[in-house]
Structures are given as C-alpha cells and as structure tokens.
Coordinates of C-alpha atoms and ligand atoms in Angstrom, one line a residue:
M286 CA 32.7 8.1 -11.8
S287 CA 31.5 6.0 -7.9
P288 CA 30.6 2.6 -7.4
I289 CA 27.7 0.8 -7.6
P290 CA 26.6 0.7 -3.8
L291 CA 25.4 -1.9 -1.9
R292 CA 22.8 -1.9 0.6
R293 CA 22.9 -3.8 3.3
N294 CA 20.7 -5.9 5.8
F295 CA 19.8 -4.0 9.5
I296 CA 19.3 -7.0 12.7
A297 CA 19.8 -6.9 15.8
D298 CA 21.5 -2.5 15.2
S299 CA 24.0 -3.6 12.8
W300 CA 24.4 -3.8 8.8
V301 CA 25.1 -6.9 7.7
E302 CA 25.8 -7.9 4.4
S303 CA 23.7 -11.6 3.3
S304 CA 25.5 -14.5 1.3
G305 CA 22.5 -14.5 -1.8
P306 CA 23.5 -13.8 -5.9
S307 CA 23.1 -10.1 -6.1
L308 CA 20.6 -8.1 -7.6
D309 CA 21.3 -4.7 -9.5
V310 CA 18.4 -1.5 -9.2
V311 CA 17.2 0.1 -11.1
N312 CA 16.5 3.8 -11.8
P313 CA 12.9 3.2 -14.5
A314 CA 13.8 7.5 -15.8
T315 CA 17.4 6.5 -16.9
G316 CA 17.5 2.7 -17.4
Q317 CA 21.1 2.7 -15.2
P318 CA 22.0 1.4 -11.6
V319 CA 22.1 2.7 -9.2
A320 CA 22.3 0.3 -6.2
R321 CA 23.3 -3.8 -5.6
I322 CA 21.2 -6.1 -3.2
Q323 CA 21.7 -9.2 -2.4
D324 CA 18.4 -11.7 -2.3
A325 CA 19.3 -12.3 1.6
D326 CA 19.8 -16.3 2.2
Q327 CA 18.0 -18.8 4.8
A328 CA 20.9 -17.1 7.8
T329 CA 20.3 -14.2 7.1
V330 CA 16.1 -14.3 7.5
D331 CA 16.9 -16.6 10.0
E332 CA 19.1 -14.5 11.8
A333 CA 16.4 -11.4 11.5
V334 CA 13.6 -13.6 12.8
G335 CA 15.9 -14.5 16.0
A336 CA 16.8 -10.6 16.9
A337 CA 12.8 -10.1 16.8
R338 CA 12.5 -12.5 18.6
A339 CA 15.1 -11.9 21.0
A340 CA 13.8 -8.1 21.4
L341 CA 9.8 -8.7 22.3
P342 CA 9.8 -9.5 25.4
G343 CA 11.5 -6.3 26.4
W344 CA 9.6 -4.5 23.5
K345 CA 6.2 -5.9 24.5
G346 CA 6.4 -5.1 28.9
T347 CA 7.3 -0.9 28.3
N348 CA 5.3 0.8 28.3
P349 CA 2.8 2.3 26.4
H350 CA 3.7 5.4 26.9
K351 CA 7.5 4.7 26.7
R352 CA 6.2 3.0 23.0
A353 CA 4.6 6.1 22.3
V354 CA 7.4 8.7 23.1
V355 CA 9.9 6.2 20.7
L356 CA 7.3 5.9 18.0
H357 CA 6.5 10.4 18.3
D358 CA 10.5 10.8 18.2
V359 CA 11.1 8.2 14.5
G360 CA 7.9 10.7 13.7
R361 CA 9.4 13.8 13.5
A362 CA 12.8 12.3 12.8
I363 CA 11.2 11.3 10.4
S364 CA 10.7 14.4 8.8
E365 CA 13.8 16.3 9.4
D366 CA 15.1 12.9 6.8
V367 CA 12.6 13.9 4.3
D368 CA 14.5 15.1 1.5
K369 CA 17.4 12.5 2.1
I370 CA 14.7 9.5 2.6
A371 CA 12.4 11.5 -0.7
V372 CA 15.1 11.3 -3.3
E373 CA 16.1 7.6 -2.6
I374 CA 12.4 6.9 -4.0
T375 CA 12.9 8.9 -6.5
R376 CA 16.1 7.6 -7.9
E377 CA 14.3 3.7 -7.9
M378 CA 10.9 3.7 -8.0
G379 CA 9.7 6.8 -10.0
K380 CA 7.8 8.9 -8.6
P381 CA 8.1 12.5 -9.2
L382 CA 10.5 14.4 -5.9
D383 CA 7.7 16.7 -4.6
E384 CA 5.2 13.5 -4.5
A385 CA 7.6 11.1 -2.3
R386 CA 8.4 13.8 0.1
G387 CA 4.6 14.1 0.1
E388 CA 4.9 10.4 1.1
V389 CA 7.3 10.7 3.4
R390 CA 4.8 13.5 5.1
K391 CA 3.0 10.8 5.5
L392 CA 4.9 8.3 7.0
A393 CA 6.0 10.8 9.3
E394 CA 2.7 11.1 10.7
A395 CA 1.7 7.0 10.9
F396 CA 4.2 7.2 13.3
H397 CA 2.6 10.2 15.6
F398 CA -1.0 8.6 14.4
Y399 CA -0.2 5.7 16.4
A400 CA 1.6 6.9 18.7
E401 CA -1.5 8.4 19.7
E402 CA -2.8 5.1 19.7
T403 CA -1.0 2.7 21.4
T404 CA -1.9 4.8 24.6
R405 CA -5.7 3.7 23.9
V406 CA -6.4 0.2 23.7
F407 CA -8.2 -0.7 26.0
G408 CA -10.0 -4.0 27.1
Y409 CA -13.5 -4.9 28.6
T410 CA -15.2 -7.0 30.8
I411 CA -17.7 -9.4 30.9
P412 CA -20.4 -9.8 33.2
N413 CA -20.5 -14.1 34.1
N414 CA -23.3 -16.5 34.7
Q415 CA -22.0 -17.2 38.2
D416 CA -21.5 -15.3 42.1
G417 CA -17.8 -14.9 42.8
F418 CA -16.2 -14.7 39.0
L419 CA -15.0 -11.5 36.6
S420 CA -13.9 -11.9 33.2
I421 CA -11.5 -9.9 31.4
V422 CA -10.6 -9.6 28.3
E423 CA -7.0 -7.9 27.7
K424 CA -5.5 -7.3 23.6
E425 CA -2.5 -8.0 23.8
P426 CA 0.6 -7.7 21.4
I427 CA 0.9 -10.3 19.1
G428 CA 4.0 -11.0 18.7
V429 CA 6.9 -11.5 15.6
V430 CA 5.3 -9.5 13.0
G431 CA 6.7 -10.9 8.4
A432 CA 5.5 -7.9 6.3
I433 CA 6.4 -8.2 3.1
T434 CA 6.0 -5.0 0.7
P435 CA 5.5 -3.4 -2.8
W436 CA 7.3 -0.8 -5.0
N437 CA 4.8 1.7 -5.6
Y438 CA 4.2 3.1 -2.4
P439 CA 8.1 2.0 -1.4
V440 CA 8.2 3.4 2.8
E441 CA 4.5 4.0 3.3
L442 CA 3.5 1.3 2.7
I443 CA 6.2 -0.2 5.5
G444 CA 5.1 2.6 7.7
W445 CA 1.5 1.6 7.5
K446 CA 3.0 -2.5 8.9
L447 CA 5.9 -0.5 11.6
A448 CA 4.3 2.7 13.3
A449 CA 1.5 -0.1 13.6
S450 CA 3.3 -3.2 15.1
L451 CA 5.5 -1.1 17.4
G452 CA 3.0 0.4 18.7
A453 CA 1.0 -2.4 19.5
G454 CA 4.3 -3.9 21.3
C455 CA 4.9 -6.3 18.0
T456 CA 8.8 -6.2 17.1
I457 CA 9.1 -7.1 12.8
V458 CA 11.6 -8.3 10.5
I459 CA 10.3 -5.5 7.0
K460 CA 11.2 -6.7 3.3
P461 CA 10.8 -4.3 1.1
S462 CA 10.4 -5.2 -2.8
E463 CA 13.8 -5.6 -5.1
Y464 CA 13.5 -2.7 -6.9
T465 CA 13.1 0.1 -4.1
P466 CA 15.8 -1.1 -1.3
S467 CA 17.2 2.3 -0.6
S468 CA 14.5 4.1 0.9
A469 CA 14.0 1.0 3.0
V470 CA 17.0 1.1 3.8
A471 CA 17.4 5.5 4.6
L472 CA 14.1 5.1 6.7
F473 CA 15.6 2.5 9.1
E474 CA 19.0 4.3 8.9
T475 CA 15.5 7.0 10.9
L476 CA 14.7 4.6 12.8
E477 CA 18.4 3.8 14.7
R478 CA 19.0 7.7 14.7
A479 CA 15.5 8.2 16.5
G480 CA 17.0 5.3 19.3
V481 CA 14.6 2.3 18.7
P482 CA 15.3 -0.7 20.1
T483 CA 17.6 -2.8 19.0
G484 CA 15.8 -5.8 17.7
V485 CA 12.5 -4.3 17.6
A486 CA 12.7 -3.8 13.8
N487 CA 15.3 -5.5 11.2
L488 CA 15.3 -5.3 7.9
V489 CA 16.0 -7.7 5.3
L490 CA 17.1 -7.3 1.9
G491 CA 16.4 -9.9 -1.3
A492 CA 13.7 -10.8 -3.8
G493 CA 11.3 -13.9 -4.1
E494 CA 14.5 -15.8 -1.9
A495 CA 14.3 -12.9 0.9
G496 CA 10.8 -12.9 -0.1
R497 CA 9.8 -16.7 0.5
G498 CA 11.9 -17.4 2.8
L499 CA 10.8 -15.0 5.5
V500 CA 6.9 -16.2 4.8
R501 CA 7.6 -20.0 5.5
H502 CA 10.2 -19.0 8.5
D503 CA 8.4 -21.3 11.5
D504 CA 8.9 -18.4 13.6
L505 CA 6.8 -15.6 13.2
D506 CA 3.7 -14.5 14.4
K507 CA 1.9 -13.7 12.2
I508 CA 2.6 -12.4 8.2
A509 CA 1.3 -9.1 6.7
F510 CA 1.1 -8.4 3.3
T511 CA 0.7 -5.7 -0.1
G512 CA 0.9 -6.3 -3.5
S513 CA 0.5 -8.8 -6.1
T514 CA -2.8 -11.1 -6.1
T515 CA -0.1 -13.7 -7.3
T516 CA 1.8 -13.5 -5.0
G517 CA -0.2 -12.8 -2.1
T518 CA -2.7 -16.6 -2.9
A519 CA 1.0 -18.4 -2.9
I520 CA 1.7 -16.5 0.8
A521 CA -1.5 -17.3 1.9
H522 CA -0.5 -21.4 0.7
S523 CA 3.8 -21.3 1.8
T524 CA 3.3 -20.6 5.7
S525 CA 4.8 -23.2 7.9
V526 CA 2.9 -23.4 10.9
A527 CA -1.4 -21.7 10.7
I528 CA -0.7 -18.0 11.9
P529 CA -3.2 -14.6 11.1
L530 CA -2.2 -12.9 7.8
S531 CA -3.3 -9.5 6.5
M532 CA -3.4 -8.8 2.6
E533 CA -3.8 -6.1 0.9
L534 CA -4.3 -6.7 -2.7
G535 CA -4.8 -5.4 -5.6
G536 CA -7.9 -4.0 -7.0
S537 CA -9.2 -2.8 -10.5
C538 CA -11.1 -0.1 -9.5
P539 CA -14.0 2.2 -11.2
I540 CA -15.5 5.1 -10.2
I541 CA -19.4 6.0 -11.8
V542 CA -19.9 9.5 -13.0
A543 CA -23.8 9.3 -12.4
Q544 CA -26.3 12.1 -14.6
S545 CA -26.0 14.4 -11.1
A546 CA -22.8 14.2 -11.6
D547 CA -20.5 17.5 -11.3
M548 CA -18.3 16.6 -14.1
K549 CA -15.7 19.3 -13.4
G550 CA -15.0 17.9 -9.7
A551 CA -15.7 14.3 -11.3
V552 CA -12.8 14.9 -14.6
A553 CA -10.6 15.8 -11.8
G554 CA -10.5 12.8 -9.9
T555 CA -10.6 10.6 -12.3
L556 CA -7.7 12.0 -13.0
R557 CA -5.7 12.6 -9.5
R558 CA -6.0 8.7 -8.8
G559 CA -6.4 7.4 -12.1
Y560 CA -2.7 9.5 -13.4
R561 CA -1.7 10.1 -9.7
N562 CA 1.7 7.7 -9.2
A563 CA 1.4 6.6 -12.8
G564 CA -1.1 4.1 -12.4
Q565 CA 0.7 2.2 -10.3
I566 CA -1.8 2.6 -7.0
C567 CA -4.1 -0.5 -5.8
I568 CA -6.8 2.1 -5.4
A569 CA -5.8 3.8 -9.1
I570 CA -9.1 4.1 -11.3
N571 CA -8.9 1.7 -14.1
R572 CA -12.5 1.9 -14.7
A573 CA -14.5 5.1 -15.6
Y574 CA -18.3 3.9 -16.5
V575 CA -20.2 7.5 -16.9
H576 CA -23.5 8.2 -17.1
R577 CA -24.7 8.5 -21.4
D578 CA -25.9 12.4 -21.3
H579 CA -22.3 13.7 -19.8
Y580 CA -20.1 10.7 -22.2
E581 CA -19.0 12.1 -25.0
D582 CA -18.4 15.5 -22.8
Y583 CA -16.2 13.7 -19.9
V584 CA -14.3 11.3 -22.5
A585 CA -12.6 14.7 -24.5
Q586 CA -12.4 16.9 -21.5
L587 CA -10.5 13.0 -19.7
G588 CA -8.9 13.2 -22.1
Q589 CA -7.6 16.5 -23.0
A590 CA -7.0 17.1 -18.8
V591 CA -4.4 13.9 -19.9
G592 CA -2.9 15.0 -22.9
G593 CA -1.5 18.1 -20.8
L594 CA 0.4 15.7 -18.0
R595 CA 3.6 16.5 -18.1
V596 CA 5.6 13.5 -18.1
G597 CA 9.3 13.1 -17.3
D598 CA 12.2 12.4 -15.1
G599 CA 11.3 13.6 -11.5
L600 CA 14.8 14.1 -9.7
D601 CA 15.8 16.7 -12.6
D602 CA 11.8 18.2 -12.6
P603 CA 10.5 17.3 -8.6
T604 CA 7.7 18.6 -10.5
V605 CA 6.2 16.8 -13.3
D606 CA 2.9 15.9 -13.4
I607 CA 4.0 12.1 -14.3
G608 CA 7.3 10.0 -13.6
P609 CA 8.3 7.1 -15.4
V610 CA 7.0 4.0 -14.2
A611 CA 8.5 1.7 -12.2
I612 CA 9.4 -1.5 -13.9
P613 CA 9.5 -2.8 -17.8
E614 CA 6.7 -5.4 -16.2
I615 CA 4.7 -2.4 -16.4
L616 CA 5.1 -0.7 -20.2
E617 CA 4.3 -4.0 -21.2
R618 CA 1.4 -4.4 -19.1
A619 CA 0.2 -1.4 -20.2
T620 CA 0.8 -1.9 -24.0
Q621 CA -1.1 -4.3 -23.9
H622 CA -3.7 -4.2 -21.7
V623 CA -3.8 -0.6 -24.9
Q624 CA -3.2 -2.9 -27.8
D625 CA -5.9 -5.3 -26.4
A626 CA -9.3 -2.8 -25.9
V627 CA -8.3 -1.2 -29.6
D628 CA -8.1 -4.6 -30.8
K629 CA -11.6 -5.4 -29.9
G630 CA -13.2 -1.9 -31.1
G631 CA -11.6 0.1 -28.1
R632 CA -11.6 4.2 -28.4
L633 CA -7.8 5.2 -28.4
V634 CA -8.4 9.4 -26.6
T635 CA -5.4 9.7 -26.1
G636 CA -1.6 8.1 -25.6
G637 CA -1.6 4.4 -25.7
T638 CA 2.3 4.3 -26.3
A639 CA 6.0 3.3 -24.7
C640 CA 7.9 6.8 -25.1
D641 CA 10.9 6.6 -25.8
V642 CA 13.0 9.3 -23.0
R643 CA 16.5 8.8 -22.1
D644 CA 16.0 5.0 -22.2
G645 CA 13.8 5.2 -18.8
N646 CA 9.9 3.0 -19.1
Y647 CA 8.1 6.5 -20.2
F648 CA 4.5 5.7 -21.1
T649 CA 2.7 7.7 -22.3
P650 CA -1.3 8.8 -19.6
T651 CA -3.9 7.6 -21.5
V652 CA -8.0 7.6 -21.8
V653 CA -9.5 4.2 -23.7
A654 CA -12.9 4.9 -24.6
D655 CA -15.8 2.2 -25.4
V656 CA -14.2 -0.1 -23.4
T657 CA -16.6 -3.3 -22.5
S658 CA -15.6 -6.0 -19.4
E659 CA -14.2 -8.7 -22.1
M660 CA -11.3 -6.0 -22.7
L661 CA -8.8 -5.9 -20.2
L662 CA -9.0 -2.7 -19.7
G663 CA -13.0 -3.7 -18.7
H664 CA -12.1 -6.4 -15.1
A665 CA -8.0 -6.6 -15.1
E666 CA -5.9 -3.9 -13.3
T667 CA -2.9 -1.8 -15.4
F668 CA -1.2 -0.6 -12.4
G669 CA -0.4 2.0 -14.9
P670 CA -1.3 5.0 -16.3
V671 CA -4.6 4.6 -18.4
V672 CA -7.8 4.7 -17.9
G673 CA -10.2 2.4 -19.6
V674 CA -14.0 4.8 -20.5
T675 CA -17.6 3.1 -20.7
P676 CA -21.6 4.1 -20.9
F677 CA -23.5 3.5 -19.4
D678 CA -27.7 4.2 -19.4
D679 CA -29.2 2.9 -15.8
L680 CA -27.3 3.0 -12.2
D681 CA -29.0 -0.3 -11.9
E682 CA -26.3 -1.1 -14.8
A683 CA -22.9 0.3 -13.5
I684 CA -23.7 -1.4 -10.3
A685 CA -23.4 -4.7 -12.3
L686 CA -20.2 -3.6 -13.8
A687 CA -19.0 -2.3 -11.0
N688 CA -18.8 -4.9 -8.8
A689 CA -18.7 -7.6 -11.9
T690 CA -14.3 -8.2 -10.3
Q691 CA -13.2 -9.7 -7.7
S692 CA -12.0 -6.3 -6.9
G693 CA -13.1 -4.9 -3.5
L694 CA -11.1 -2.6 -3.2
A695 CA -12.1 0.9 -3.9
A696 CA -14.5 2.1 -5.5
Y697 CA -15.2 6.4 -7.2
V698 CA -18.9 7.9 -7.1
Y699 CA -19.4 11.8 -8.2
A700 CA -23.0 12.3 -7.9
T701 CA -24.9 15.2 -6.4
S702 CA -27.9 13.7 -6.0
L703 CA -28.4 12.6 -2.6
E704 CA -30.9 9.3 -3.9
E705 CA -27.3 8.8 -6.5
S706 CA -24.7 9.0 -3.9
L707 CA -26.5 7.2 -1.4
R708 CA -28.1 4.2 -3.0
L709 CA -24.0 3.9 -4.9
G710 CA -22.2 4.4 -1.5
K711 CA -24.2 0.8 0.1
E712 CA -23.9 -1.5 -3.2
L713 CA -21.2 -1.0 -4.4
D714 CA -18.7 -4.5 -3.1
F715 CA -15.6 -3.0 -2.2
G716 CA -14.3 -1.8 1.4
N717 CA -13.5 1.6 0.1
V718 CA -15.8 3.8 -1.7
A719 CA -15.2 8.3 -2.0
V720 CA -18.0 9.9 -3.2
N721 CA -17.6 13.0 -4.7
N722 CA -13.6 12.5 -4.1
V723 CA -11.4 10.1 -4.5
D724 CA -8.8 10.1 -0.8
A725 CA -11.1 7.8 1.2
G726 CA -7.4 6.7 2.6
I727 CA -7.3 9.1 5.3
M728 CA -5.2 8.3 8.8
N729 CA -7.7 7.8 10.7
A730 CA -10.0 5.4 9.5
P731 CA -9.8 1.7 9.1
Y732 CA -8.3 1.2 4.8
G733 CA -8.4 -2.9 3.3
G734 CA -9.7 -4.7 0.5
R735 CA -12.7 -7.0 0.4
K736 CA -13.2 -10.2 -2.2
G737 CA -10.0 -10.7 -4.1
S738 CA -8.5 -7.7 -3.5
G739 CA -7.5 -9.0 0.9
Y740 CA -8.2 -9.4 4.1
G741 CA -7.6 -7.1 7.1
S742 CA -7.8 -3.3 7.8
E743 CA -4.7 -1.2 7.9
H744 CA -4.5 2.6 8.9
G745 CA -7.0 4.1 11.5
K746 CA -7.3 2.3 15.3
E747 CA -8.2 -1.4 13.1
G748 CA -4.9 -1.0 12.1
L749 CA -3.3 -1.2 15.5
E750 CA -5.5 -4.2 16.6
A751 CA -5.1 -6.3 13.8
Y752 CA -1.2 -6.4 15.2
L753 CA -3.2 -7.5 18.8
H754 CA -5.2 -10.5 19.9
L755 CA -7.4 -11.1 22.8
K756 CA -6.8 -13.0 26.4
H757 CA -10.5 -14.0 27.8
L758 CA -8.8 -13.0 31.9
R759 CA -11.7 -15.5 34.0
I760 CA -11.5 -15.3 37.7
R761 CA -12.4 -16.5 40.5
Y762 CA -12.2 -13.5 43.4
M763 CA -14.8 -14.7 46.3
R764 CA -15.7 -18.9 46.7
Ligands
ADP843 P1 4.4 -5.7 -6.3 O1 4.7 -6.0 -7.8 O2 3.0 -4.4 -6.7 O3 5.5 -5.0 -6.2 P2 4.8 -8.3 -6.1 O4 3.6 -9.3 -5.0 O5 5.7 -9.0 -7.1 O6 4.4 -7.1 -6.2 O7 5.4 -8.5 -4.9 C1 5.7 -7.6 -3.8 C2 6.5 -8.0 -2.9 O8 6.5 -9.4 -2.3 C3 8.2 -7.9 -2.9 O9 8.7 -7.6 -1.7 C4 8.6 -8.9 -3.7 O10 9.8 -9.3 -3.9 C5 7.8 -10.3 -2.8 N1 7.3 -11.4 -2.9 C6 7.6 -11.8 -4.7 N2 7.8 -13.3 -4.4 C7 7.5 -14.0 -3.2 C8 6.9 -15.1 -2.1 N3 7.1 -15.9 -3.1 N4 7.3 -15.4 -1.2 C9 7.1 -13.9 -0.7 N5 7.2 -13.1 -1.0 C10 6.8 -12.2 -1.9

C-alpha cells in the first residue's frame, strides 16, 4: 500500500511544509485516510500573507487586459485538469465523480467570467458645485485578501473568491477546509502550471488553528468567508483590525409549492435542490411548504422519487445520485433532526437512517411529512439529504412560515399563476429567490444572503466589486 501523502502549502511559488500538528484526511466513502495535512502554524500563515503583500504592487499595477489573459489561461488549464481535480474532490468529500467534474467545469467558467469582468471596472465623474474642479471616482483593488472556505464545494467556493479577487487586482491567501485539502492542492498545481505570478495566490492548509491565524492577521485588507454561521460569527468577532468582511453562511431554505403549481416540476425541483450533493449545499431545500390541495400527492411523489435515488461510492460508480455525506457530524445531525421530527409527530415517508456501506458515512435520502416549525427540520439547517414537508392553506401562512427563520439565503417557489409567483417572489425575505426553477446561482448574477445567512455578494459584477474600494479624486484644474 502506498504511503499516505502529506499535502503541502503553496507560498510564493514554493510547496512548503509547516510545523503544525498533523491531521488525517479521510475518504467518507470508506472511512480510510487518504492524505495528511499539518494545521499551519502562525509562522507559515505570516509567510503566506507576506508573500501576498509583496506581490500586491506588481499585480495591482498589471494592466487589466494582461490580468485577463492570466485568468483565461487559468480557466483553460482547469478545463484540461478536470479529472485530476475532480477525483480529489470525490475522494475527500464524497460527491459522485460526475458531479465533481461539473463542479470543476463551473470553476473554469468563473475564471473566464472574471477574466472578462476585469476589463470592465469603470469609475465615474461627479459634477462639482465650484467651477474648475473635477471629481473622479475610481475603483481600486482592496489589497491582500484572506479567504476561508468549506468542504461542500471544495474548489468552486475557492474559485469564486480566487477568480474575483485576482480579477480585481488583489492578491490572496486561501485556507481550504481541513476535510478537503487535496482538491485545493490540485487546483494550485494548475494555477502554477498556468503561470499565475509569484505570490499572487497562496494556499495555507490546516483547520481552526490556521484559520484563526489567518483571520486575526493584522496585514490583511479583507476577509472572505464561506462556512457555518457559528464560525462566521466567530470570525466577525476575531479580526485584529476593522477590515471589510464578506460572509456566505448557512441557510434553512424553503420551497413553496403554491395552489397553482405544476406538481411535476415542483417534485423534480425538490429532488434536485434537496438531495443533490447529499443536501450539503447552503442553498439546499430543507423545508417544503405545500398547498393542502397538493399535499398528499406531493408527499407521495417526492417519497417515491427520493426512495429511488441511487446511493453509493461515487468513485466506483461516477453516475450514482448520492455519495456519502462528507463528515460524521452530518450523519449525526441528520439522524438527530429526523428523530426529533418523528418524536414530535412527524411522519417518516422514506429513509431516515444511516446506512452501513463499507464503513462510509452514508445516510439514506429522507422525506419527513407533517413537519411543524417547532421541529428542528422546520427551522434549522440539516445540511444533509433530508427534506421536511408541511401543508399550508393560504399564501400569507406560507410566506410567514418560510420567512420565520434567521435564514435569508435562498428560497424556491413553484406557481404558475402570475399573482402567486410575483407575490411570493416579492415577499420572500431571501437574497436569492428562484421561481419555477431551483438554479438561482448563475455566474453573472449576484449571489448572497441576508439576515443570519451573511452579507456581501459573490458571482456577477458585484462579486468583483467586493474586492474593489472607491477613491474620490478631486482635482482643481482652473484657478
Ligand atoms: P463547514 O462545516 O461548513 O465547513 P465551518 O464553519 O466549520 O463550516 O468551516 C469553514 C471553514 O472555516 C473551514 O476551512 C474551517 O477550517 C475554518 N474555520 C473553523 N474555525 C475557524 C475559526 N475560528 N477561524 C477561522 N476559520 C475557521
């Protein structure tokens, strides 16, 4: 058996070890260790931030059209390395290989998108109240960015921050999740091959120690975080200087199936957005509110569709619908949420248990009906393959139920009547609302949460603006 590889940090074009404690990275499909990392110590974090700081003047001063060439080169290199990166995603995170390939392709798309956006950063002028003055507003790169990312989309969520910040002219230090370091390492090998200049993009591996060391660093100009609300809140309280933060946190996302809904579409939409990636998506559907006219029909159809999902090791069979959940914590939480619902009167329609496949973290895709707001399934984020279903009688009630959590990331609506779809679209208090589809996260539209789900946008031109700040330049050109 080959030895378990130690993954290293990428700092200023060198692959370096740190001296932090060693951590095993486990394949969730088998329970076997597949890599090791060290939880990077402060000296390693300092080195990475120092490299990003040293590279900033050169990259910031690079003509945006030249930066665009580099980003397009990265996008092309990623497309050539799809399988290499995807295998690492599946081995450490568990999503089926075909889905992992899709994630890598979307990452390449992000680089091409921000390559183009980088040449479209426009300032503006402001008329002055005195003659002979001109006010120019310019947009400049914020500086050195520290980015902390989670395991559920291990390269795509790095990519949104990396492509946008590099496009904006910033330099960056990224700390990926300790559960999924190898796909980040594979991505950085691709960046190296594509010719990203020295120190512009740096990778630091580790868990909380490395993460805390990075977010408390006093030489960062911005922190971009995607992860749990708990960690995001801790980060917001722990920066050593007051710098801009962007936070993409959790959500407990509702779908409303209105009286005028196309049922087939609603069931297919719930299946896709409730169970894809084993429900481990910030914008996954957790709660379904269904008009009473359709309720039993929807529960039966969804139960049947979910019961038919194929669960397995997505490296052995890239086409399975659902792999293992990434970490044991998700198994425990899914089990707890289902048990809590059943104890409080919920009806288990399908699934509900961990399944014993080769010591992997497998949870059977689950539907629970007759869920109430008091149940964990009715208000908390499961982040696993579980959807709770609740009937409603009128739209006011459905809107109130959907809005009654701290979650403000994404909501879904199925309704064919203009009145129902427009009203729901306007009254749902979420940063993304998808009507008669479940894919609001397109590359050229802003994506972000509100309330407890965070602030700041990724995707779209807004995703680039997040790494720019304004300068007002007031010039007197006539005496
Ligand atoms: P998730 O379970 O969704 O990955 P977490 O919030 O636990 O969410 O982790 C997201 C990222 O935050 C990971 O890279 C993790 O290592 C990092 N992290 C955890 N604790 C801290 C902390 N106190 N400060 C900075 N980063 C942290």
